[in-house]
């Protein structure tokens, strides 16, 4: 077997330019395949982690689109509808609720600093319960004019606990009580305030974008949500599982399109391999005839040609995975710029299972692409080949 591989490798090196170009085509398609599969895995894991970070079991929001709710939960997006905080009374009377907090997400322009702040109003008494993973420098706000800054906000304005934070409202003096440690998520971009302060700043004293709820027993979520829906009209209740499904469905369409493009690229690469090997067979017709004349069997010729295609496919596949792994950060940056939501953290990383699956797939494609040239080469008549 080793002698066949050595002979196949020598034949490939005889036409270096053609072989390198063929290999690059394979590398590109396998690299994209590996990146798409790795991103799919990383996206799912990252989405689960993002939902766990919310610390809530479900959200109560104004009736609307589930995609808007997903944007609220995962992005902290601003929804142009408000709930009346009177809904909290119904929530509080519902059996099985561990904690509930109104949430108000809004944008406030700050002329003094020349930027727009993303504010996140919440009941500070329950913050530790729903954000247990946060590492806070300083303290959680205890007074109505104290704020908690996300990492990026504090870094941008070079603020620390005890500093005064500019307020867009005249006569309101806000003080930085604490700073949230770096999380790599949307949490870093918000200014967190007591819910009453946030309502006052936007001019809606009883408004809430949503109500976040955590239950005593997750098994009872279905019964609790049904009870709330029947008692309170005009609301929509979305569990974290439903948010995950909503975002996953949006991402599934993009992944399906990407995989379709990858499969087309792989088929084009397979045609390129077949063309390259077929050209090599035509150029070496006399050589193959001589080999047959001195005792090489059809099976020997077949194995040599198949070895050439597998070497090209495997080398191209390995190079593609290496390039995809090295360029993972660039690929992630591009994906984040075009997709409406992408979980924080690393999404594309080397995964041995995905890498092995990608190489195995291109190996099979390479075998299939090499069948026709190998059969054609093994059927060459030695007498006619030598005559030319």
C-alpha positions as YAML, in Angstrom:
chain: A
units: angstrom
residues:
- id: 1
  name: UNK
  ca: [0.00, 0.00, 0.00]
- id: 2
  name: UNK
  ca: [2.87, 2.36, 0.83]
- id: 3
  name: UNK
  ca: [4.33, 1.97, -2.65]
- id: 4
  name: UNK
  ca: [1.01, 2.96, -4.22]
- id: 5
  name: UNK
  ca: [0.83, 6.09, -2.06]
- id: 6
  name: UNK
  ca: [4.42, 7.06, -2.88]
- id: 7
  name: UNK
  ca: [3.78, 6.65, -6.59]
- id: 8
  name: UNK
  ca: [0.54, 8.62, -6.32]
- id: 9
  name: UNK
  ca: [2.30, 11.43, -4.44]
- id: 10
  name: UNK
  ca: [5.03, 11.63, -7.10]
- id: 11
  name: UNK
  ca: [2.40, 11.86, -9.84]
- id: 12
  name: UNK
  ca: [0.67, 14.71, -7.99]
- id: 13
  name: UNK
  ca: [3.95, 16.62, -7.59]
- id: 14
  name: UNK
  ca: [4.66, 16.37, -11.31]
- id: 15
  name: UNK
  ca: [1.98, 19.01, -11.89]
- id: 16
  name: UNK
  ca: [2.36, 21.17, -8.78]
- id: 17
  name: UNK
  ca: [0.37, 24.19, -9.96]
- id: 18
  name: UNK
  ca: [-2.64, 22.17, -11.04]
- id: 19
  name: UNK
  ca: [-2.53, 20.07, -7.88]
- id: 20
  name: UNK
  ca: [-2.24, 23.13, -5.60]
- id: 21
  name: UNK
  ca: [-5.17, 24.87, -7.30]
- id: 22
  name: UNK
  ca: [-7.29, 21.72, -7.02]
- id: 23
  name: UNK
  ca: [-6.35, 21.39, -3.36]
- id: 24
  name: UNK
  ca: [-7.20, 25.04, -2.67]
- id: 25
  name: UNK
  ca: [-10.68, 24.51, -4.10]
- id: 26
  name: UNK
  ca: [-11.18, 21.59, -1.75]
- id: 27
  name: UNK
  ca: [-9.73, 23.58, 1.17]
- id: 28
  name: UNK
  ca: [-12.14, 26.46, 0.62]
- id: 29
  name: UNK
  ca: [-15.22, 24.25, 0.54]
- id: 30
  name: UNK
  ca: [-14.16, 22.12, 3.54]
- id: 31
  name: UNK
  ca: [-13.15, 25.21, 5.49]
- id: 32
  name: UNK
  ca: [-16.59, 26.75, 5.00]
- id: 33
  name: UNK
  ca: [-18.28, 23.44, 5.85]
- id: 34
  name: UNK
  ca: [-16.27, 23.16, 9.08]
- id: 35
  name: UNK
  ca: [-17.02, 26.80, 9.97]
- id: 36
  name: UNK
  ca: [-20.78, 26.40, 9.38]
- id: 37
  name: UNK
  ca: [-20.99, 23.17, 11.42]
- id: 38
  name: UNK
  ca: [-18.86, 24.62, 14.23]
- id: 39
  name: UNK
  ca: [-20.91, 27.83, 14.25]
- id: 40
  name: UNK
  ca: [-24.12, 25.80, 14.46]
- id: 41
  name: UNK
  ca: [-22.81, 23.96, 17.53]
- id: 42
  name: UNK
  ca: [-21.41, 27.12, 19.13]
- id: 43
  name: UNK
  ca: [-24.61, 29.07, 18.41]
- id: 44
  name: UNK
  ca: [-26.79, 26.50, 20.19]
- id: 45
  name: UNK
  ca: [-24.49, 26.30, 23.21]
- id: 46
  name: UNK
  ca: [-24.15, 30.09, 23.38]
- id: 47
  name: UNK
  ca: [-27.92, 30.58, 23.13]
- id: 48
  name: UNK
  ca: [-28.52, 28.20, 26.05]
- id: 49
  name: UNK
  ca: [-25.92, 30.11, 28.10]
- id: 50
  name: UNK
  ca: [-27.51, 33.49, 27.25]
- id: 51
  name: UNK
  ca: [-30.91, 32.26, 28.42]
- id: 52
  name: UNK
  ca: [-29.43, 30.88, 31.63]
- id: 53
  name: UNK
  ca: [-27.91, 34.31, 32.31]
- id: 54
  name: UNK
  ca: [-31.34, 35.92, 32.37]
- id: 55
  name: UNK
  ca: [-32.11, 34.05, 35.61]
- id: 56
  name: UNK
  ca: [-35.82, 34.01, 34.70]
- id: 57
  name: UNK
  ca: [-38.28, 31.30, 33.67]
- id: 58
  name: UNK
  ca: [-40.63, 33.40, 31.56]
- id: 59
  name: UNK
  ca: [-41.44, 36.97, 30.53]
- id: 60
  name: UNK
  ca: [-44.80, 38.73, 30.51]
- id: 61
  name: UNK
  ca: [-44.96, 41.31, 27.71]
- id: 62
  name: UNK
  ca: [-47.61, 43.19, 25.73]
- id: 63
  name: UNK
  ca: [-49.27, 41.05, 23.06]
- id: 64
  name: UNK
  ca: [-47.06, 41.02, 19.99]
- id: 65
  name: UNK
  ca: [-44.50, 39.08, 18.01]
- id: 66
  name: UNK
  ca: [-42.43, 36.36, 19.67]
- id: 67
  name: UNK
  ca: [-39.40, 37.63, 17.75]
- id: 68
  name: UNK
  ca: [-39.69, 40.99, 19.57]
- id: 69
  name: UNK
  ca: [-39.71, 39.13, 22.88]
- id: 70
  name: UNK
  ca: [-36.60, 37.22, 21.86]
- id: 71
  name: UNK
  ca: [-34.90, 40.53, 21.03]
- id: 72
  name: UNK
  ca: [-35.92, 41.92, 24.44]
- id: 73
  name: UNK
  ca: [-34.63, 38.92, 26.38]
- id: 74
  name: UNK
  ca: [-31.38, 38.41, 24.49]
- id: 75
  name: UNK
  ca: [-30.51, 41.85, 23.15]
- id: 76
  name: UNK
  ca: [-32.22, 44.14, 25.60]
- id: 77
  name: UNK
  ca: [-33.98, 45.63, 22.61]
- id: 78
  name: UNK
  ca: [-36.47, 48.46, 22.99]
- id: 79
  name: UNK
  ca: [-40.09, 47.43, 22.31]
- id: 80
  name: UNK
  ca: [-42.52, 50.25, 21.42]
- id: 81
  name: UNK
  ca: [-45.22, 48.94, 23.78]
- id: 82
  name: UNK
  ca: [-45.59, 49.17, 27.54]
- id: 83
  name: UNK
  ca: [-47.26, 47.07, 30.17]
- id: 84
  name: UNK
  ca: [-49.07, 48.72, 33.03]
- id: 85
  name: UNK
  ca: [-47.27, 47.73, 36.22]
- id: 86
  name: UNK
  ca: [-50.72, 46.98, 37.65]
- id: 87
  name: UNK
  ca: [-50.21, 43.55, 36.08]
- id: 88
  name: UNK
  ca: [-47.74, 42.97, 38.93]
- id: 89
  name: UNK
  ca: [-50.68, 42.74, 41.34]
- id: 90
  name: UNK
  ca: [-52.09, 39.75, 39.42]
- id: 91
  name: UNK
  ca: [-48.65, 38.16, 39.24]
- id: 92
  name: UNK
  ca: [-48.11, 38.61, 42.96]
- id: 93
  name: UNK
  ca: [-51.41, 36.86, 43.75]
- id: 94
  name: UNK
  ca: [-50.59, 33.86, 41.56]
- id: 95
  name: UNK
  ca: [-49.52, 30.75, 43.44]
- id: 96
  name: UNK
  ca: [-46.11, 29.29, 42.63]
- id: 97
  name: UNK
  ca: [-44.29, 32.58, 41.82]
- id: 98
  name: UNK
  ca: [-40.87, 32.80, 43.49]
- id: 99
  name: UNK
  ca: [-40.11, 36.35, 42.36]
- id: 100
  name: UNK
  ca: [-41.31, 38.84, 39.78]
- id: 101
  name: UNK
  ca: [-39.86, 42.14, 38.69]
- id: 102
  name: UNK
  ca: [-40.98, 44.81, 36.25]
- id: 103
  name: UNK
  ca: [-38.36, 45.53, 33.58]
- id: 104
  name: UNK
  ca: [-38.15, 48.77, 31.65]
- id: 105
  name: UNK
  ca: [-35.76, 48.98, 28.70]
- id: 106
  name: UNK
  ca: [-35.47, 52.34, 26.95]
- id: 107
  name: UNK
  ca: [-33.12, 54.67, 25.09]
- id: 108
  name: UNK
  ca: [-32.31, 58.07, 26.56]
- id: 109
  name: UNK
  ca: [-30.35, 60.69, 24.59]
- id: 110
  name: UNK
  ca: [-27.75, 62.52, 26.70]
- id: 111
  name: UNK
  ca: [-26.91, 65.85, 25.07]
- id: 112
  name: UNK
  ca: [-24.15, 66.60, 27.56]
- id: 113
  name: UNK
  ca: [-22.19, 63.47, 26.74]
- id: 114
  name: UNK
  ca: [-23.29, 63.36, 23.12]
- id: 115
  name: UNK
  ca: [-24.56, 59.78, 23.18]
- id: 116
  name: UNK
  ca: [-27.66, 57.66, 23.73]
- id: 117
  name: UNK
  ca: [-27.81, 55.60, 26.91]
- id: 118
  name: UNK
  ca: [-29.53, 52.25, 27.05]
- id: 119
  name: UNK
  ca: [-31.26, 52.16, 30.42]
- id: 120
  name: UNK
  ca: [-32.51, 49.03, 32.13]
- id: 121
  name: UNK
  ca: [-34.92, 49.65, 34.97]
- id: 122
  name: UNK
  ca: [-35.42, 46.76, 37.39]
- id: 123
  name: UNK
  ca: [-36.31, 46.02, 41.01]
- id: 124
  name: UNK
  ca: [-32.86, 46.11, 42.59]
- id: 125
  name: UNK
  ca: [-34.04, 43.90, 45.48]
- id: 126
  name: UNK
  ca: [-34.19, 40.87, 43.17]
- id: 127
  name: UNK
  ca: [-31.11, 41.63, 41.05]
- id: 128
  name: UNK
  ca: [-28.83, 39.22, 42.92]
- id: 129
  name: UNK
  ca: [-31.39, 36.42, 42.56]
- id: 130
  name: UNK
  ca: [-31.72, 36.73, 38.76]
- id: 131
  name: UNK
  ca: [-28.09, 37.66, 38.03]
- id: 132
  name: UNK
  ca: [-26.10, 35.46, 40.45]
- id: 133
  name: UNK
  ca: [-23.10, 35.22, 38.09]
- id: 134
  name: UNK
  ca: [-22.48, 38.99, 38.02]
- id: 135
  name: UNK
  ca: [-19.30, 40.22, 39.69]
- id: 136
  name: UNK
  ca: [-19.96, 43.76, 40.87]
- id: 137
  name: UNK
  ca: [-17.34, 46.28, 41.89]
- id: 138
  name: UNK
  ca: [-19.04, 48.46, 44.50]
- id: 139
  name: UNK
  ca: [-22.62, 47.78, 45.54]
- id: 140
  name: UNK
  ca: [-26.07, 47.23, 44.06]
- id: 141
  name: UNK
  ca: [-28.04, 50.53, 44.06]
- id: 142
  name: UNK
  ca: [-30.03, 50.97, 47.27]
- id: 143
  name: UNK
  ca: [-31.34, 54.48, 46.66]
- id: 144
  name: UNK
  ca: [-33.43, 55.86, 43.82]
- id: 145
  name: UNK
  ca: [-30.65, 58.08, 42.39]
- id: 146
  name: UNK
  ca: [-27.96, 55.40, 42.35]
- id: 147
  name: UNK
  ca: [-27.07, 53.49, 39.18]
- id: 148
  name: UNK
  ca: [-25.21, 50.32, 38.26]
- id: 149
  name: UNK
  ca: [-23.11, 50.58, 35.10]
- id: 150
  name: UNK
  ca: [-22.35, 47.87, 32.58]
- id: 151
  name: UNK
  ca: [-18.66, 47.22, 31.98]
- id: 152
  name: UNK
  ca: [-18.50, 48.92, 28.56]
- id: 153
  name: UNK
  ca: [-20.40, 52.02, 29.76]
- id: 154
  name: UNK
  ca: [-18.05, 52.49, 32.71]
- id: 155
  name: UNK
  ca: [-14.99, 51.88, 30.53]
- id: 156
  name: UNK
  ca: [-16.14, 54.33, 27.84]
- id: 157
  name: UNK
  ca: [-16.79, 57.15, 30.33]
- id: 158
  name: UNK
  ca: [-13.91, 56.18, 32.65]
- id: 159
  name: UNK
  ca: [-16.21, 55.99, 35.67]
- id: 160
  name: UNK
  ca: [-15.81, 54.24, 39.01]
- id: 161
  name: UNK
  ca: [-18.06, 53.71, 42.05]
- id: 162
  name: UNK
  ca: [-18.80, 57.02, 43.76]
- id: 163
  name: UNK
  ca: [-18.55, 59.11, 40.58]
- id: 164
  name: UNK
  ca: [-21.44, 61.23, 39.36]
- id: 165
  name: UNK
  ca: [-23.21, 59.96, 36.24]
- id: 166
  name: UNK
  ca: [-24.66, 62.50, 33.85]
- id: 167
  name: UNK
  ca: [-28.46, 62.48, 33.69]
- id: 168
  name: UNK
  ca: [-30.44, 63.64, 30.66]
- id: 169
  name: UNK
  ca: [-33.10, 65.04, 33.01]
- id: 170
  name: UNK
  ca: [-32.52, 68.41, 34.64]
- id: 171
  name: UNK
  ca: [-32.27, 68.34, 38.42]
- id: 172
  name: UNK
  ca: [-31.62, 64.59, 38.65]
- id: 173
  name: UNK
  ca: [-28.18, 63.75, 40.03]
- id: 174
  name: UNK
  ca: [-27.21, 60.11, 39.56]
- id: 175
  name: UNK
  ca: [-24.35, 58.44, 41.42]
- id: 176
  name: UNK
  ca: [-22.49, 55.29, 40.35]
- id: 177
  name: UNK
  ca: [-23.05, 52.69, 43.08]
- id: 178
  name: UNK
  ca: [-21.32, 49.83, 41.29]
- id: 179
  name: UNK
  ca: [-19.95, 48.46, 38.03]
- id: 180
  name: UNK
  ca: [-20.77, 45.06, 36.55]
- id: 181
  name: UNK
  ca: [-17.71, 42.98, 35.65]
- id: 182
  name: UNK
  ca: [-17.04, 42.10, 32.02]
- id: 183
  name: UNK
  ca: [-19.43, 39.43, 30.72]
- id: 184
  name: UNK
  ca: [-18.96, 39.63, 26.95]
- id: 185
  name: UNK
  ca: [-22.74, 39.90, 26.52]
- id: 186
  name: UNK
  ca: [-25.33, 42.66, 26.05]
- id: 187
  name: UNK
  ca: [-25.24, 43.17, 29.84]
- id: 188
  name: UNK
  ca: [-22.06, 45.24, 29.42]
- id: 189
  name: UNK
  ca: [-23.87, 47.98, 27.45]
- id: 190
  name: UNK
  ca: [-26.61, 49.00, 29.90]
- id: 191
  name: UNK
  ca: [-27.13, 51.55, 32.64]
- id: 192
  name: UNK
  ca: [-29.10, 49.75, 35.37]
- id: 193
  name: UNK
  ca: [-31.44, 51.84, 37.52]
- id: 194
  name: UNK
  ca: [-34.17, 51.24, 40.08]
- id: 195
  name: UNK
  ca: [-37.43, 50.75, 38.18]
- id: 196
  name: UNK
  ca: [-39.03, 53.90, 39.70]
- id: 197
  name: UNK
  ca: [-36.09, 56.04, 38.60]
- id: 198
  name: UNK
  ca: [-36.21, 54.64, 35.07]
- id: 199
  name: UNK
  ca: [-39.95, 55.30, 34.83]
- id: 200
  name: UNK
  ca: [-39.44, 58.87, 36.01]
- id: 201
  name: UNK
  ca: [-36.66, 59.53, 33.48]
- id: 202
  name: UNK
  ca: [-38.75, 58.45, 30.49]
- id: 203
  name: UNK
  ca: [-41.91, 60.12, 31.78]
- id: 204
  name: UNK
  ca: [-44.08, 57.01, 32.18]
- id: 205
  name: UNK
  ca: [-44.57, 56.47, 35.95]
- id: 206
  name: UNK
  ca: [-46.39, 53.12, 35.63]
- id: 207
  name: UNK
  ca: [-44.74, 51.69, 32.51]
- id: 208
  name: UNK
  ca: [-42.81, 48.44, 32.09]
- id: 209
  name: UNK
  ca: [-41.48, 46.82, 28.96]
- id: 210
  name: UNK
  ca: [-41.91, 43.39, 30.53]
- id: 211
  name: UNK
  ca: [-42.27, 41.53, 33.78]
- id: 212
  name: UNK
  ca: [-39.67, 38.89, 34.46]
- id: 213
  name: UNK
  ca: [-40.85, 35.90, 36.50]
- id: 214
  name: UNK
  ca: [-39.07, 33.09, 38.28]
- id: 215
  name: UNK
  ca: [-41.18, 30.23, 39.64]
- id: 216
  name: UNK
  ca: [-40.74, 27.97, 42.66]
- id: 217
  name: UNK
  ca: [-40.99, 24.77, 40.63]
- id: 218
  name: UNK
  ca: [-40.11, 24.85, 36.88]
- id: 219
  name: UNK
  ca: [-42.33, 21.79, 36.34]
- id: 220
  name: UNK
  ca: [-45.38, 23.99, 37.08]
- id: 221
  name: UNK
  ca: [-44.55, 26.68, 34.49]
- id: 222
  name: UNK
  ca: [-47.34, 25.50, 32.16]
- id: 223
  name: UNK
  ca: [-50.05, 25.71, 34.83]
- id: 224
  name: UNK
  ca: [-48.83, 29.10, 36.09]
- id: 225
  name: UNK
  ca: [-48.71, 30.69, 32.62]
- id: 226
  name: UNK
  ca: [-52.21, 29.39, 31.83]
- id: 227
  name: UNK
  ca: [-53.55, 30.88, 35.07]
- id: 228
  name: UNK
  ca: [-52.01, 34.28, 34.33]
- id: 229
  name: UNK
  ca: [-53.19, 34.33, 30.69]
- id: 230
  name: UNK
  ca: [-56.76, 33.58, 31.74]
- id: 231
  name: UNK
  ca: [-56.79, 36.30, 34.44]
- id: 232
  name: UNK
  ca: [-54.97, 39.14, 32.61]
- id: 233
  name: UNK
  ca: [-56.06, 40.16, 29.09]
- id: 234
  name: UNK
  ca: [-53.72, 41.79, 26.55]
- id: 235
  name: UNK
  ca: [-50.54, 40.05, 27.66]
- id: 236
  name: UNK
  ca: [-48.25, 37.51, 26.09]
- id: 237
  name: UNK
  ca: [-46.25, 35.03, 28.14]
- id: 238
  name: UNK
  ca: [-43.12, 33.59, 26.60]
- id: 239
  name: UNK
  ca: [-40.95, 31.00, 28.33]
- id: 240
  name: UNK
  ca: [-37.19, 30.88, 27.83]
- id: 241
  name: UNK
  ca: [-37.63, 27.65, 25.86]
- id: 242
  name: UNK
  ca: [-39.97, 29.42, 23.46]
- id: 243
  name: UNK
  ca: [-37.47, 32.26, 23.09]
- id: 244
  name: UNK
  ca: [-34.79, 29.73, 22.26]
- id: 245
  name: UNK
  ca: [-37.03, 28.10, 19.65]
- id: 246
  name: UNK
  ca: [-37.88, 31.48, 18.15]
- id: 247
  name: UNK
  ca: [-34.25, 32.51, 17.75]
- id: 248
  name: UNK
  ca: [-33.23, 29.02, 16.62]
- id: 249
  name: UNK
  ca: [-35.88, 29.10, 13.88]
- id: 250
  name: UNK
  ca: [-34.56, 32.42, 12.63]
- id: 251
  name: UNK
  ca: [-31.01, 31.07, 12.58]
- id: 252
  name: UNK
  ca: [-32.04, 27.76, 10.99]
- id: 253
  name: UNK
  ca: [-32.98, 29.46, 7.72]
- id: 254
  name: UNK
  ca: [-29.57, 31.13, 7.52]
- id: 255
  name: UNK
  ca: [-27.82, 27.84, 8.32]
- id: 256
  name: UNK
  ca: [-29.83, 25.97, 5.68]
- id: 257
  name: UNK
  ca: [-28.86, 28.55, 3.05]
- id: 258
  name: UNK
  ca: [-25.20, 28.40, 4.13]
- id: 259
  name: UNK
  ca: [-25.11, 24.60, 4.00]
- id: 260
  name: UNK
  ca: [-26.73, 24.63, 0.54]
- id: 261
  name: UNK
  ca: [-24.02, 26.99, -0.73]
- id: 262
  name: UNK
  ca: [-21.34, 24.81, 0.90]
- id: 263
  name: UNK
  ca: [-22.69, 21.64, -0.73]
- id: 264
  name: UNK
  ca: [-22.67, 23.36, -4.13]
- id: 265
  name: UNK
  ca: [-19.07, 24.45, -3.52]
- id: 266
  name: UNK
  ca: [-18.11, 20.88, -2.56]
- id: 267
  name: UNK
  ca: [-19.71, 19.51, -5.74]
- id: 268
  name: UNK
  ca: [-17.76, 22.06, -7.78]
- id: 269
  name: UNK
  ca: [-14.59, 20.99, -5.97]
- id: 270
  name: UNK
  ca: [-15.39, 17.34, -6.73]
- id: 271
  name: UNK
  ca: [-15.75, 18.18, -10.42]
- id: 272
  name: UNK
  ca: [-12.42, 20.00, -10.20]
- id: 273
  name: UNK
  ca: [-10.76, 16.92, -8.69]
- id: 274
  name: UNK
  ca: [-12.25, 14.69, -11.37]
- id: 275
  name: UNK
  ca: [-11.10, 17.05, -14.11]
- id: 276
  name: UNK
  ca: [-7.57, 17.31, -12.68]
- id: 277
  name: UNK
  ca: [-7.13, 13.55, -12.34]
- id: 278
  name: UNK
  ca: [-8.73, 12.89, -15.74]
- id: 279
  name: UNK
  ca: [-6.29, 15.30, -17.39]
- id: 280
  name: UNK
  ca: [-3.42, 13.53, -15.64]
- id: 281
  name: UNK
  ca: [-4.71, 10.17, -16.94]
- id: 282
  name: UNK
  ca: [-4.85, 11.45, -20.54]
- id: 283
  name: UNK
  ca: [-1.33, 12.89, -20.25]
- id: 284
  name: UNK
  ca: [0.04, 9.61, -18.88]
- id: 285
  name: UNK
  ca: [-1.74, 7.24, -21.27]
- id: 286
  name: UNK
  ca: [1.53, 5.85, -22.69]
- id: 287
  name: UNK
  ca: [3.05, 5.60, -19.23]
- id: 288
  name: UNK
  ca: [0.06, 3.64, -17.96]
- id: 289
  name: UNK
  ca: [0.24, 1.42, -21.07]
- id: 290
  name: UNK
  ca: [3.88, 0.66, -20.30]
- id: 291
  name: UNK
  ca: [3.00, -0.20, -16.70]
- id: 292
  name: UNK
  ca: [0.31, -2.59, -17.94]
- id: 293
  name: UNK
  ca: [2.78, -4.10, -20.43]
- id: 294
  name: UNK
  ca: [5.39, -4.89, -17.73]
- id: 295
  name: UNK
  ca: [2.88, -6.62, -15.46]
- id: 296
  name: UNK
  ca: [0.77, -4.03, -13.63]
- id: 297
  name: UNK
  ca: [-2.83, -5.23, -13.31]
- id: 298
  name: UNK
  ca: [-5.94, -3.14, -13.84]
- id: 299
  name: UNK
  ca: [-6.45, -3.18, -10.08]
- id: 300
  name: UNK
  ca: [-2.94, -1.76, -9.58]
- id: 301
  name: UNK
  ca: [-3.67, 1.14, -11.95]
- id: 302
  name: UNK
  ca: [-7.06, 1.70, -10.30]
- id: 303
  name: UNK
  ca: [-5.48, 1.89, -6.85]
- id: 304
  name: UNK
  ca: [-2.83, 4.39, -7.97]
- id: 305
  name: UNK
  ca: [-5.39, 6.78, -9.46]
- id: 306
  name: UNK
  ca: [-7.73, 6.46, -6.47]
- id: 307
  name: UNK
  ca: [-4.77, 7.14, -4.16]
- id: 308
  name: UNK
  ca: [-4.10, 10.39, -6.02]
- id: 309
  name: UNK
  ca: [-7.66, 11.61, -5.52]
- id: 310
  name: UNK
  ca: [-7.72, 10.67, -1.83]
- id: 311
  name: UNK
  ca: [-4.39, 12.43, -1.19]
- id: 312
  name: UNK
  ca: [-5.72, 15.61, -2.82]
- id: 313
  name: UNK
  ca: [-9.01, 15.37, -0.90]
- id: 314
  name: UNK
  ca: [-7.45, 14.64, 2.50]
- id: 315
  name: UNK
  ca: [-4.71, 17.26, 2.20]
- id: 316
  name: UNK
  ca: [-7.21, 19.84, 0.99]
- id: 317
  name: UNK
  ca: [-9.58, 18.96, 3.82]
- id: 318
  name: UNK
  ca: [-6.92, 19.27, 6.54]
- id: 319
  name: UNK
  ca: [-5.66, 22.57, 5.13]
- id: 320
  name: UNK
  ca: [-9.24, 23.88, 4.97]
- id: 321
  name: UNK
  ca: [-9.90, 23.06, 8.63]
- id: 322
  name: UNK
  ca: [-6.61, 24.64, 9.73]
- id: 323
  name: UNK
  ca: [-7.37, 27.84, 7.78]
- id: 324
  name: UNK
  ca: [-10.94, 27.94, 9.12]
- id: 325
  name: UNK
  ca: [-9.71, 27.54, 12.70]
- id: 326
  name: UNK
  ca: [-7.06, 30.25, 12.29]
- id: 327
  name: UNK
  ca: [-9.58, 32.62, 10.71]
- id: 328
  name: UNK
  ca: [-12.37, 31.85, 13.21]
- id: 329
  name: UNK
  ca: [-12.37, 35.36, 14.72]
- id: 330
  name: UNK
  ca: [-12.68, 37.01, 11.30]
- id: 331
  name: UNK
  ca: [-15.54, 34.66, 10.36]
- id: 332
  name: UNK
  ca: [-17.31, 35.39, 13.66]
- id: 333
  name: UNK
  ca: [-16.92, 39.15, 13.15]
- id: 334
  name: UNK
  ca: [-18.50, 38.87, 9.70]
- id: 335
  name: UNK
  ca: [-21.39, 36.72, 10.97]
- id: 336
  name: UNK
  ca: [-22.08, 39.13, 13.84]
- id: 337
  name: UNK
  ca: [-22.24, 42.01, 11.37]
- id: 338
  name: UNK
  ca: [-24.94, 40.38, 9.21]
- id: 339
  name: UNK
  ca: [-27.06, 38.36, 11.67]
- id: 340
  name: UNK
  ca: [-29.65, 40.11, 13.89]
- id: 341
  name: UNK
  ca: [-28.64, 38.11, 16.97]
- id: 342
  name: UNK
  ca: [-25.55, 36.10, 17.77]
- id: 343
  name: UNK
  ca: [-24.76, 34.85, 21.30]
- id: 344
  name: UNK
  ca: [-21.68, 36.24, 23.02]
- id: 345
  name: UNK
  ca: [-18.48, 34.23, 23.44]
- id: 346
  name: UNK
  ca: [-16.51, 32.08, 21.01]
- id: 347
  name: UNK
  ca: [-18.76, 30.44, 18.45]
- id: 348
  name: UNK
  ca: [-16.22, 28.82, 16.14]
- id: 349
  name: UNK
  ca: [-13.54, 26.69, 17.73]
- id: 350
  name: UNK
  ca: [-11.73, 23.48, 16.85]
- id: 351
  name: UNK
  ca: [-13.94, 20.49, 17.55]
- id: 352
  name: UNK
  ca: [-12.35, 17.09, 16.80]
- id: 353
  name: UNK
  ca: [-15.72, 15.48, 16.03]
- id: 354
  name: UNK
  ca: [-16.73, 18.21, 13.56]
- id: 355
  name: UNK
  ca: [-13.25, 18.20, 12.01]
- id: 356
  name: UNK
  ca: [-13.24, 14.41, 11.61]
- id: 357
  name: UNK
  ca: [-16.75, 14.49, 10.12]
- id: 358
  name: UNK
  ca: [-15.75, 17.19, 7.60]
- id: 359
  name: UNK
  ca: [-12.60, 15.32, 6.53]
- id: 360
  name: UNK
  ca: [-14.51, 12.03, 6.27]
- id: 361
  name: UNK
  ca: [-17.16, 13.71, 4.12]
- id: 362
  name: UNK
  ca: [-14.63, 15.20, 1.69]
- id: 363
  name: UNK
  ca: [-12.76, 11.85, 1.65]
- id: 364
  name: UNK
  ca: [-15.92, 10.10, 0.44]
- id: 365
  name: UNK
  ca: [-16.54, 12.87, -2.11]
- id: 366
  name: UNK
  ca: [-12.94, 12.48, -3.29]
- id: 367
  name: UNK
  ca: [-13.37, 8.72, -3.71]
- id: 368
  name: UNK
  ca: [-16.53, 9.24, -5.74]
- id: 369
  name: UNK
  ca: [-14.85, 11.91, -7.90]
- id: 370
  name: UNK
  ca: [-11.89, 9.63, -8.58]
- id: 371
  name: UNK
  ca: [-13.92, 6.59, -9.62]
- id: 372
  name: UNK
  ca: [-14.44, 7.57, -13.27]
- id: 373
  name: UNK
  ca: [-10.78, 8.56, -13.93]
- id: 374
  name: UNK
  ca: [-9.58, 5.41, -12.12]
- id: 375
  name: UNK
  ca: [-11.88, 3.12, -14.12]
- id: 376
  name: UNK
  ca: [-10.88, 4.85, -17.38]
- id: 377
  name: UNK
  ca: [-7.17, 4.50, -16.55]
- id: 378
  name: UNK
  ca: [-7.50, 0.82, -15.58]
- id: 379
  name: UNK
  ca: [-9.25, 0.05, -18.90]
- id: 380
  name: UNK
  ca: [-6.45, 1.51, -21.08]
- id: 381
  name: UNK
  ca: [-5.29, -1.01, -23.68]
- id: 382
  name: UNK
  ca: [-1.49, -1.34, -23.29]
- id: 383
  name: UNK
  ca: [-0.85, -2.02, -27.00]
- id: 384
  name: UNK
  ca: [-2.89, 0.97, -28.20]
- id: 385
  name: UNK
  ca: [-1.44, 3.20, -25.49]
- id: 386
  name: UNK
  ca: [2.16, 2.37, -26.39]
- id: 387
  name: UNK
  ca: [1.46, 2.96, -30.10]
- id: 388
  name: UNK
  ca: [0.05, 6.38, -29.19]
...
